[in-house]
PDB file of C-alpha atoms in Angstrom:
ATOM      1  CA  MET A  26      36.311-224.811  58.130  1.00  0.00           C
ATOM      2  CA  ASP A  27      35.292-228.488  58.324  1.00  0.00           C
ATOM      3  CA  PRO A  28      33.677-230.458  55.721  1.00  0.00           C
ATOM      4  CA  GLY A  29      29.995-230.481  57.026  1.00  0.00           C
ATOM      5  CA  SER A  30      30.012-226.860  58.856  1.00  0.00           C
ATOM      6  CA  VAL A  31      27.442-224.227  58.041  1.00  0.00           C
ATOM      7  CA  VAL A  32      27.515-220.701  57.355  1.00  0.00           C
ATOM      8  CA  VAL A  33      24.764-218.578  57.623  1.00  0.00           C
ATOM      9  CA  ASP A  34      25.233-215.170  56.129  1.00  0.00           C
ATOM     10  CA  LEU A  35      22.780-212.689  57.539  1.00  0.00           C
ATOM     11  CA  ALA A  36      24.005-210.308  55.085  1.00  0.00           C
ATOM     12  CA  ALA A  37      23.100-212.153  52.050  1.00  0.00           C
ATOM     13  CA  ALA A  38      21.017-209.121  50.506  1.00  0.00           C
ATOM     14  CA  ASN A  39      23.497-206.903  50.630  1.00  0.00           C
ATOM     15  CA  GLY A  40      26.228-208.704  49.339  1.00  0.00           C
ATOM     16  CA  GLY A  41      27.120-211.076  52.082  1.00  0.00           C
ATOM     17  CA  ASN A  42      30.262-211.451  54.398  1.00  0.00           C
ATOM     18  CA  ALA A  43      31.243-214.340  52.689  1.00  0.00           C
ATOM     19  CA  GLU A  44      33.190-214.361  49.521  1.00  0.00           C
ATOM     20  CA  GLN A  45      31.243-217.279  47.918  1.00  0.00           C
ATOM     21  CA  THR A  46      27.701-216.254  49.187  1.00  0.00           C
ATOM     22  CA  LYS A  47      24.582-216.011  46.497  1.00  0.00           C
ATOM     23  CA  PRO A  48      20.963-214.421  47.863  1.00  0.00           C
ATOM     24  CA  ASP A  49      18.270-217.102  48.359  1.00  0.00           C
ATOM     25  CA  GLU A  50      20.890-219.870  47.411  1.00  0.00           C
ATOM     26  CA  ILE A  51      22.392-222.433  49.303  1.00  0.00           C
ATOM     27  CA  VAL A  52      26.308-222.897  48.143  1.00  0.00           C
ATOM     28  CA  THR A  53      28.370-225.781  48.905  1.00  0.00           C
ATOM     29  CA  THR A  54      32.282-225.016  48.462  1.00  0.00           C
ATOM     30  CA  SER A  55      34.903-227.394  47.469  1.00  0.00           C
ATOM     31  CA  ASN A  56      35.682-228.717  50.741  1.00  0.00           C
ATOM     32  CA  GLY A  57      31.980-229.373  52.009  1.00  0.00           C
ATOM     33  CA  VAL A  58      30.978-226.335  53.830  1.00  0.00           C
ATOM     34  CA  LYS A  59      27.539-225.126  52.963  1.00  0.00           C
ATOM     35  CA  ILE A  60      26.831-220.913  52.922  1.00  0.00           C
ATOM     36  CA  ILE A  61      23.288-220.030  53.545  1.00  0.00           C
ATOM     37  CA  GLY A  62      22.390-216.991  51.630  1.00  0.00           C
ATOM     38  CA  TYR A  63      18.308-216.620  52.163  1.00  0.00           C
ATOM     39  CA  THR A  64      17.209-213.116  52.194  1.00  0.00           C
ATOM     40  CA  ASP A  65      13.991-214.173  53.742  1.00  0.00           C
ATOM     41  CA  LEU A  66      15.175-215.514  57.039  1.00  0.00           C
ATOM     42  CA  PRO A  67      12.655-213.761  58.964  1.00  0.00           C
ATOM     43  CA  SER A  68       9.901-214.959  57.087  1.00  0.00           C
ATOM     44  CA  ARG A  69      11.035-218.174  57.631  1.00  0.00           C
ATOM     45  CA  LEU A  70      11.948-218.324  61.153  1.00  0.00           C
ATOM     46  CA  ALA A  71       7.811-218.898  61.924  1.00  0.00           C
ATOM     47  CA  ALA A  72       7.834-222.284  60.145  1.00  0.00           C
ATOM     48  CA  THR A  73      11.371-223.369  61.781  1.00  0.00           C
ATOM     49  CA  ALA A  74      10.245-222.577  65.437  1.00  0.00           C
ATOM     50  CA  SER A  75       6.953-224.456  64.903  1.00  0.00           C
ATOM     51  CA  ASN A  76       8.791-227.486  63.308  1.00  0.00           C
ATOM     52  CA  LEU A  77      11.354-227.360  66.435  1.00  0.00           C
ATOM     53  CA  PHE A  78       8.502-227.364  68.697  1.00  0.00           C
ATOM     54  CA  GLY A  79       6.664-230.338  67.154  1.00  0.00           C
ATOM     55  CA  ASN A  80       9.601-232.241  66.915  1.00  0.00           C
ATOM     56  CA  ASN A  81      10.281-231.956  70.711  1.00  0.00           C
ATOM     57  CA  VAL A  82       7.103-232.465  71.054  1.00  0.00           C
ATOM     58  CA  ALA A  83       6.447-235.526  69.289  1.00  0.00           C
ATOM     59  CA  LYS A  84       9.755-237.256  70.988  1.00  0.00           C
ATOM     60  CA  PHE A  85       8.397-236.159  74.442  1.00  0.00           C
ATOM     61  CA  ILE A  86       5.552-238.113  73.747  1.00  0.00           C
ATOM     62  CA  LEU A  87       7.271-241.124  71.951  1.00  0.00           C
ATOM     63  CA  SER A  88       9.362-241.234  75.208  1.00  0.00           C
ATOM     64  CA  ILE A  89       6.282-242.026  77.329  1.00  0.00           C
ATOM     65  CA  GLY A  90       5.137-245.211  75.817  1.00  0.00           C
ATOM     66  CA  PRO A  91       6.870-246.940  72.896  1.00  0.00           C
ATOM     67  CA  GLN A  92      10.710-246.870  73.473  1.00  0.00           C
ATOM     68  CA  THR A  93       9.761-247.655  77.253  1.00  0.00           C
ATOM     69  CA  THR A  94       8.694-251.260  77.063  1.00  0.00           C
ATOM     70  CA  GLY A  95      10.759-251.941  73.593  1.00  0.00           C
ATOM     71  CA  GLU A  96       8.018-253.099  71.606  1.00  0.00           C
ATOM     72  CA  LYS A  97       6.593-251.933  68.550  1.00  0.00           C
ATOM     73  CA  GLY A  98       3.190-250.787  68.613  1.00  0.00           C
ATOM     74  CA  VAL A  99       2.706-251.399  72.495  1.00  0.00           C
ATOM     75  CA  PHE A 100       1.572-248.104  74.614  1.00  0.00           C
ATOM     76  CA  GLN A 101       2.657-248.033  78.272  1.00  0.00           C
ATOM     77  CA  ILE A 102       3.121-245.240  80.255  1.00  0.00           C
ATOM     78  CA  ASP A 103       6.318-245.093  82.767  1.00  0.00           C
ATOM     79  CA  LEU A 104       5.258-243.818  85.768  1.00  0.00           C
ATOM     80  CA  GLU A 105       8.559-244.472  87.287  1.00  0.00           C
ATOM     81  CA  ASP A 106      10.220-241.781  84.411  1.00  0.00           C
ATOM     82  CA  ASP A 107      10.878-238.527  86.293  1.00  0.00           C
ATOM     83  CA  ALA A 108       9.870-236.408  83.521  1.00  0.00           C
ATOM     84  CA  VAL A 109       6.284-238.482  82.706  1.00  0.00           C
ATOM     85  CA  GLN A 110       4.992-238.527  86.240  1.00  0.00           C
ATOM     86  CA  ASN A 111       5.416-234.870  86.809  1.00  0.00           C
ATOM     87  CA  MET A 112       3.769-234.139  83.354  1.00  0.00           C
ATOM     88  CA  LEU A 113       0.735-236.343  84.365  1.00  0.00           C
ATOM     89  CA  ILE A 114      -2.224-234.697  85.920  1.00  0.00           C
ATOM     90  CA  ALA A 115      -4.801-237.534  85.530  1.00  0.00           C
ATOM     91  CA  TYR A 116      -4.224-241.283  84.669  1.00  0.00           C
ATOM     92  CA  ASN A 117      -6.998-243.549  83.917  1.00  0.00           C
ATOM     93  CA  GLY A 118      -9.461-240.741  85.340  1.00  0.00           C
ATOM     94  CA  GLU A 119      -7.461-240.506  88.506  1.00  0.00           C
ATOM     95  CA  LYS A 120      -6.580-236.942  89.620  1.00  0.00           C
ATOM     96  CA  ARG A 121      -2.747-237.270  89.994  1.00  0.00           C
ATOM     97  CA  TRP A 122      -2.111-233.535  90.490  1.00  0.00           C
ATOM     98  CA  PRO A 123      -0.960-232.160  92.821  1.00  0.00           C
ATOM     99  CA  ASP A 124      -1.068-235.174  95.548  1.00  0.00           C
ATOM    100  CA  LYS A 125       0.624-238.180  93.513  1.00  0.00           C
ATOM    101  CA  ILE A 126       3.228-236.053  91.981  1.00  0.00           C
ATOM    102  CA  THR A 127       6.505-236.614  93.237  1.00  0.00           C
ATOM    103  CA  PRO A 128       8.630-233.535  92.657  1.00  0.00           C
ATOM    104  CA  TYR A 129      12.254-234.292  91.239  1.00  0.00           C
ATOM    105  CA  SER A 130      14.947-233.904  93.282  1.00  0.00           C
ATOM    106  CA  PRO A 131      18.670-234.152  92.168  1.00  0.00           C
ATOM    107  CA  PRO A 132      20.824-236.510  93.268  1.00  0.00           C
ATOM    108  CA  PRO A 133      22.912-235.116  95.995  1.00  0.00           C
ATOM    109  CA  PRO A 134      26.556-233.947  95.372  1.00  0.00           C
ATOM    110  CA  PRO A 135      28.833-235.888  95.713  1.00  0.00           C
ATOM    111  CA  LYS A 136      30.854-235.664  99.036  1.00  0.00           C
ATOM    112  CA  LYS A 137      34.153-233.534  99.331  1.00  0.00           C
ATOM    113  CA  ASP A 138      37.098-234.798 101.310  1.00  0.00           C
ATOM    114  CA  LEU A 139      37.539-232.254 103.630  1.00  0.00           C
ATOM    115  CA  GLU A 140      40.985-230.820 103.245  1.00  0.00           C
ATOM    116  CA  GLU A 141      43.060-229.489 106.179  1.00  0.00           C
ATOM    117  CA  VAL A 142      44.006-225.724 106.287  1.00  0.00           C
ATOM    118  CA  VAL A 143      47.352-225.563 107.301  1.00  0.00           C
ATOM    119  CA  THR A 144      48.019-222.043 109.128  1.00  0.00           C
ATOM    120  CA  LYS A 145      51.632-220.794 108.565  1.00  0.00           C
ATOM    121  CA  SER A 146      53.535-218.376 110.866  1.00  0.00           C
ATOM    122  CA  GLU A 147      55.098-215.120 109.084  1.00  0.00           C
ATOM    123  CA  GLU A 148      58.433-217.057 110.011  1.00  0.00           C
ATOM    124  CA  GLU A 149      57.629-219.988 108.095  1.00  0.00           C
ATOM    125  CA  ILE A 150      56.767-218.035 105.334  1.00  0.00           C
ATOM    126  CA  ILE A 151      60.089-216.451 105.010  1.00  0.00           C
ATOM    127  CA  ALA A 152      61.987-219.307 105.409  1.00  0.00           C
ATOM    128  CA  GLU A 153      59.896-221.340 102.619  1.00  0.00           C
ATOM    129  CA  LYS A 154      60.747-217.845 100.297  1.00  0.00           C
ATOM    130  CA  ASN A 155      64.121-217.916 101.681  1.00  0.00           C
ATOM    131  CA  ALA A 156      64.424-222.013 100.575  1.00  0.00           C
ATOM    132  CA  GLU A 157      63.146-221.129  96.896  1.00  0.00           C
ATOM    133  CA  LYS A 158      65.578-217.890  96.317  1.00  0.00           C
ATOM    134  CA  ILE A 159      68.466-220.380  97.476  1.00  0.00           C
ATOM    135  CA  GLN A 160      67.510-223.108  94.922  1.00  0.00           C
ATOM    136  CA  SER A 161      67.315-220.324  92.480  1.00  0.00           C
ATOM    137  CA  PHE A 162      71.004-219.302  92.907  1.00  0.00           C
ATOM    138  CA  VAL A 163      72.178-222.932  93.398  1.00  0.00           C
ATOM    139  CA  GLN A 164      70.919-223.696  90.262  1.00  0.00           C
ATOM    140  CA  ASN A 165      71.838-220.495  88.526  1.00  0.00           C
ATOM    141  CA  THR A 166      75.399-221.199  90.104  1.00  0.00           C
ATOM    142  CA  SER A 167      75.826-224.562  89.200  1.00  0.00           C
ATOM    143  CA  ILE A 168      74.883-223.544  85.585  1.00  0.00           C
ATOM    144  CA  ALA A 169      77.614-220.290  85.772  1.00  0.00           C
ATOM    145  CA  THR A 170      80.435-223.080  86.832  1.00  0.00           C
ATOM    146  CA  LEU A 171      79.665-225.637  84.368  1.00  0.00           C
ATOM    147  CA  ALA A 172      80.194-222.711  81.620  1.00  0.00           C
ATOM    148  CA  ALA A 173      83.398-221.329  83.418  1.00  0.00           C
ATOM    149  CA  THR A 174      84.772-225.280  83.568  1.00  0.00           C
ATOM    150  CA  ALA A 175      84.131-225.233  79.850  1.00  0.00           C
ATOM    151  CA  LEU A 176      85.568-221.939  78.944  1.00  0.00           C
ATOM    152  CA  LEU A 177      88.915-222.934  81.497  1.00  0.00           C
ATOM    153  CA  ALA A 178      88.893-226.438  79.410  1.00  0.00           C
ATOM    154  CA  PHE A 179      88.759-224.569  76.039  1.00  0.00           C
ATOM    155  CA  GLY A 180      91.672-222.148  76.951  1.00  0.00           C
ATOM    156  CA  ILE A 181      93.653-225.115  78.272  1.00  0.00           C
ATOM    157  CA  THR A 182      93.279-227.329  75.212  1.00  0.00           C
ATOM    158  CA  SER A 183      93.673-224.278  72.139  1.00  0.00           C
ATOM    159  CA  ASP A 184      97.192-223.555  71.159  1.00  0.00           C
ATOM    160  CA  SER A 185      96.052-219.652  70.243  1.00  0.00           C
ATOM    161  CA  PRO A 186      95.665-216.744  72.621  1.00  0.00           C
ATOM    162  CA  ASP A 187      93.510-215.079  70.460  1.00  0.00           C
ATOM    163  CA  ALA A 188      91.068-218.006  70.254  1.00  0.00           C
ATOM    164  CA  VAL A 189      90.504-217.844  74.579  1.00  0.00           C
ATOM    165  CA  SER A 190      89.711-213.668  73.908  1.00  0.00           C
ATOM    166  CA  LEU A 191      87.583-214.631  71.007  1.00  0.00           C
ATOM    167  CA  MET A 192      85.856-217.665  72.803  1.00  0.00           C
ATOM    168  CA  SER A 193      85.296-215.257  76.258  1.00  0.00           C
ATOM    169  CA  THR A 194      83.868-212.234  74.138  1.00  0.00           C
ATOM    170  CA  PHE A 195      81.202-215.017  72.713  1.00  0.00           C
ATOM    171  CA  ALA A 196      80.525-216.207  75.959  1.00  0.00           C
ATOM    172  CA  LEU A 197      79.989-213.173  77.477  1.00  0.00           C
ATOM    173  CA  ALA A 198      78.018-211.881  74.420  1.00  0.00           C
ATOM    174  CA  GLY A 199      75.597-214.942  74.290  1.00  0.00           C
ATOM    175  CA  LEU A 200      75.290-214.479  78.263  1.00  0.00           C
ATOM    176  CA  ALA A 201      73.940-210.745  78.024  1.00  0.00           C
ATOM    177  CA  GLY A 202      71.720-211.576  75.127  1.00  0.00           C
ATOM    178  CA  TYR A 203      70.135-214.464  76.988  1.00  0.00           C
ATOM    179  CA  GLN A 204      69.782-212.476  79.877  1.00  0.00           C
ATOM    180  CA  VAL A 205      68.144-209.778  77.966  1.00  0.00           C
ATOM    181  CA  VAL A 206      66.020-212.079  75.861  1.00  0.00           C
ATOM    182  CA  TRP A 207      64.707-213.854  78.673  1.00  0.00           C
ATOM    183  CA  GLY A 208      63.583-210.544  80.467  1.00  0.00           C
ATOM    184  CA  VAL A 209      61.275-209.550  78.022  1.00  0.00           C
ATOM    185  CA  ALA A 210      57.869-210.233  78.436  1.00  0.00           C
ATOM    186  CA  PRO A 211      56.369-213.248  75.419  1.00  0.00           C
ATOM    187  CA  ALA A 212      54.241-210.545  73.999  1.00  0.00           C
ATOM    188  CA  LEU A 213      57.268-208.167  72.840  1.00  0.00           C
ATOM    189  CA  HIS A 214      59.104-211.203  71.291  1.00  0.00           C
ATOM    190  CA  SER A 215      58.233-210.630  67.585  1.00  0.00           C
ATOM    191  CA  PRO A 216      58.553-206.802  67.833  1.00  0.00           C
ATOM    192  CA  LEU A 217      61.894-207.831  69.729  1.00  0.00           C
ATOM    193  CA  MET A 218      63.178-209.610  66.818  1.00  0.00           C
ATOM    194  CA  ALA A 219      62.492-206.971  64.423  1.00  0.00           C
ATOM    195  CA  VAL A 220      64.761-204.391  66.827  1.00  0.00           C
ATOM    196  CA  THR A 221      67.458-207.188  67.036  1.00  0.00           C
ATOM    197  CA  ASN A 222      68.285-206.832  63.076  1.00  0.00           C
ATOM    198  CA  ALA A 223      70.144-204.441  63.465  1.00  0.00           C
ATOM    199  CA  ILE A 224      72.413-206.222  65.832  1.00  0.00           C
ATOM    200  CA  SER A 225      72.640-208.958  63.989  1.00  0.00           C
ATOM    201  CA  GLY A 226      73.941-207.263  60.975  1.00  0.00           C
ATOM    202  CA  MET A 227      76.727-206.619  63.372  1.00  0.00           C
ATOM    203  CA  THR A 228      77.437-210.080  64.406  1.00  0.00           C
ATOM    204  CA  ALA A 229      77.142-211.103  60.545  1.00  0.00           C
ATOM    205  CA  VAL A 230      80.194-208.120  59.912  1.00  0.00           C
ATOM    206  CA  GLY A 231      81.979-209.557  62.806  1.00  0.00           C
ATOM    207  CA  GLY A 232      81.665-213.069  61.481  1.00  0.00           C
ATOM    208  CA  MET A 233      82.695-212.095  58.252  1.00  0.00           C
ATOM    209  CA  VAL A 234      85.379-210.314  59.706  1.00  0.00           C
ATOM    210  CA  LEU A 235      86.656-213.515  61.390  1.00  0.00           C
ATOM    211  CA  LEU A 236      86.327-215.272  58.539  1.00  0.00           C
ATOM    212  CA  ALA A 237      88.901-213.118  56.571  1.00  0.00           C
ATOM    213  CA  HIS A 238      91.118-213.369  59.609  1.00  0.00           C
ATOM    214  CA  GLY A 239      94.164-215.651  59.735  1.00  0.00           C
ATOM    215  CA  THR A 240      95.273-217.872  57.282  1.00  0.00           C
ATOM    216  CA  GLN A 241      93.156-218.747  54.302  1.00  0.00           C
ATOM    217  CA  ALA A 242      91.421-222.273  54.287  1.00  0.00           C
ATOM    218  CA  GLU A 243      92.268-224.187  51.265  1.00  0.00           C
ATOM    219  CA  GLY A 244      88.107-225.362  50.860  1.00  0.00           C
ATOM    220  CA  LEU A 245      84.865-224.161  51.893  1.00  0.00           C
ATOM    221  CA  ILE A 246      85.568-226.106  55.774  1.00  0.00           C
ATOM    222  CA  PRO A 247      87.231-223.794  58.047  1.00  0.00           C
ATOM    223  CA  ASN A 248      90.425-224.666  59.475  1.00  0.00           C
ATOM    224  CA  SER A 249      90.379-222.968  62.501  1.00  0.00           C
ATOM    225  CA  PRO A 250      88.814-222.115  65.463  1.00  0.00           C
ATOM    226  CA  SER A 251      87.902-218.543  64.874  1.00  0.00           C
ATOM    227  CA  HIS A 252      87.165-219.000  61.309  1.00  0.00           C
ATOM    228  CA  TRP A 253      84.666-221.996  62.871  1.00  0.00           C
ATOM    229  CA  MET A 254      83.374-219.116  65.052  1.00  0.00           C
ATOM    230  CA  GLY A 255      83.173-216.796  62.248  1.00  0.00           C
ATOM    231  CA  ALA A 256      80.947-219.425  59.787  1.00  0.00           C
ATOM    232  CA  ILE A 257      78.681-220.182  63.018  1.00  0.00           C
ATOM    233  CA  ALA A 258      78.313-216.295  63.587  1.00  0.00           C
ATOM    234  CA  THR A 259      77.499-215.675  60.212  1.00  0.00           C
ATOM    235  CA  MET A 260      75.061-218.266  59.891  1.00  0.00           C
ATOM    236  CA  LEU A 261      72.945-217.672  62.876  1.00  0.00           C
ATOM    237  CA  SER A 262      72.938-213.892  62.155  1.00  0.00           C
ATOM    238  CA  PHE A 263      71.590-214.592  58.487  1.00  0.00           C
ATOM    239  CA  ILE A 264      68.750-216.686  60.133  1.00  0.00           C
ATOM    240  CA  ASN A 265      68.084-214.323  62.952  1.00  0.00           C
ATOM    241  CA  ILE A 266      67.748-211.193  60.021  1.00  0.00           C
ATOM    242  CA  SER A 267      65.725-213.469  57.591  1.00  0.00           C
ATOM    243  CA  GLY A 268      63.263-214.577  60.465  1.00  0.00           C
ATOM    244  CA  GLY A 269      63.068-210.849  62.219  1.00  0.00           C
ATOM    245  CA  PHE A 270      62.278-209.434  58.469  1.00  0.00           C
ATOM    246  CA  LEU A 271      59.689-211.954  57.829  1.00  0.00           C
ATOM    247  CA  VAL A 272      57.950-211.393  61.895  1.00  0.00           C
ATOM    248  CA  SER A 273      58.154-207.942  60.733  1.00  0.00           C
ATOM    249  CA  GLY A 274      56.139-208.116  57.349  1.00  0.00           C
ATOM    250  CA  LYS A 275      53.820-210.398  59.436  1.00  0.00           C
ATOM    251  CA  MET A 276      53.013-207.987  62.026  1.00  0.00           C
ATOM    252  CA  LEU A 277      52.904-205.222  59.511  1.00  0.00           C
ATOM    253  CA  ASP A 278      50.390-207.180  57.090  1.00  0.00           C
ATOM    254  CA  LEU A 279      47.963-206.995  59.966  1.00  0.00           C
ATOM    255  CA  PHE A 280      47.659-203.169  59.886  1.00  0.00           C
ATOM    256  CA  LYS A 281      47.582-202.962  56.176  1.00  0.00           C
ATOM    257  CA  ARG A 282      43.574-202.642  54.570  1.00  0.00           C
ATOM    258  CA  PRO A 283      42.576-204.580  51.692  1.00  0.00           C
ATOM    259  CA  ASP A 284      42.516-201.698  49.210  1.00  0.00           C
ATOM    260  CA  ASP A 285      45.975-200.815  49.925  1.00  0.00           C
ATOM    261  CA  PRO A 286      48.638-201.053  47.184  1.00  0.00           C
ATOM    262  CA  GLU A 287      51.440-203.877  47.403  1.00  0.00           C
ATOM    263  CA  ASP A 288      54.668-203.238  48.884  1.00  0.00           C
ATOM    264  CA  TYR A 289      57.866-204.686  47.287  1.00  0.00           C
ATOM    265  CA  PHE A 290      60.474-204.178  49.942  1.00  0.00           C
ATOM    266  CA  GLN A 291      62.108-207.257  48.516  1.00  0.00           C
ATOM    267  CA  LEU A 292      63.307-205.419  45.397  1.00  0.00           C
TER     268      LEU A 292
END
């Protein structure tokens, strides 16, 4: 909580809901949050209510006179003030209620510009939906065309048929995975990460197989397209597997009771 915040613990008599609550004391935490642990709050309400009401009455009376003129010690009733003139039932020995009291009338609401209502026929509505559908298909077709062009350029510039085959498999797998994840509701993304750990494990195995395929590099830097793809697949699989286990652990902690024993799955 922010510094200056106040917590009133109504269960202070039974131990309190806050960890630092102390019965019949006001505790200030290290970051400036005050925790009130009074156990006699019902007996304090009468005095508190009287103080609040008296403060409101005093502020109201002060708003009638001294603050109107802005001069200290000068009391002048402002009959132009709506709250003041509605409160006074008599002034200077003259009866004001109910003839001389002007009822308060709120200002009129701002005028809103009239919106023109356009009525469309069924044919126009269908035409608009078809136009939106066509635009969506055109956008998807453009993306697919760019991807196919990039794949074709990669095949033309590559010397190895195996690299083309691996790249085609990688592109199809990426497209299928994108469509699967995109069709899942956002509320299910966390469970989906936990479920895809097995799939990511298989991609990690495939990446390591690619790293061992063909001529071995002299150093740590891959020396062929298949090695590069294997290294990227292994790295992304490691990130996905680690993140999936972390998210799964966070989700399971939500259902864990305070008195449950600790788990040591990381061992």
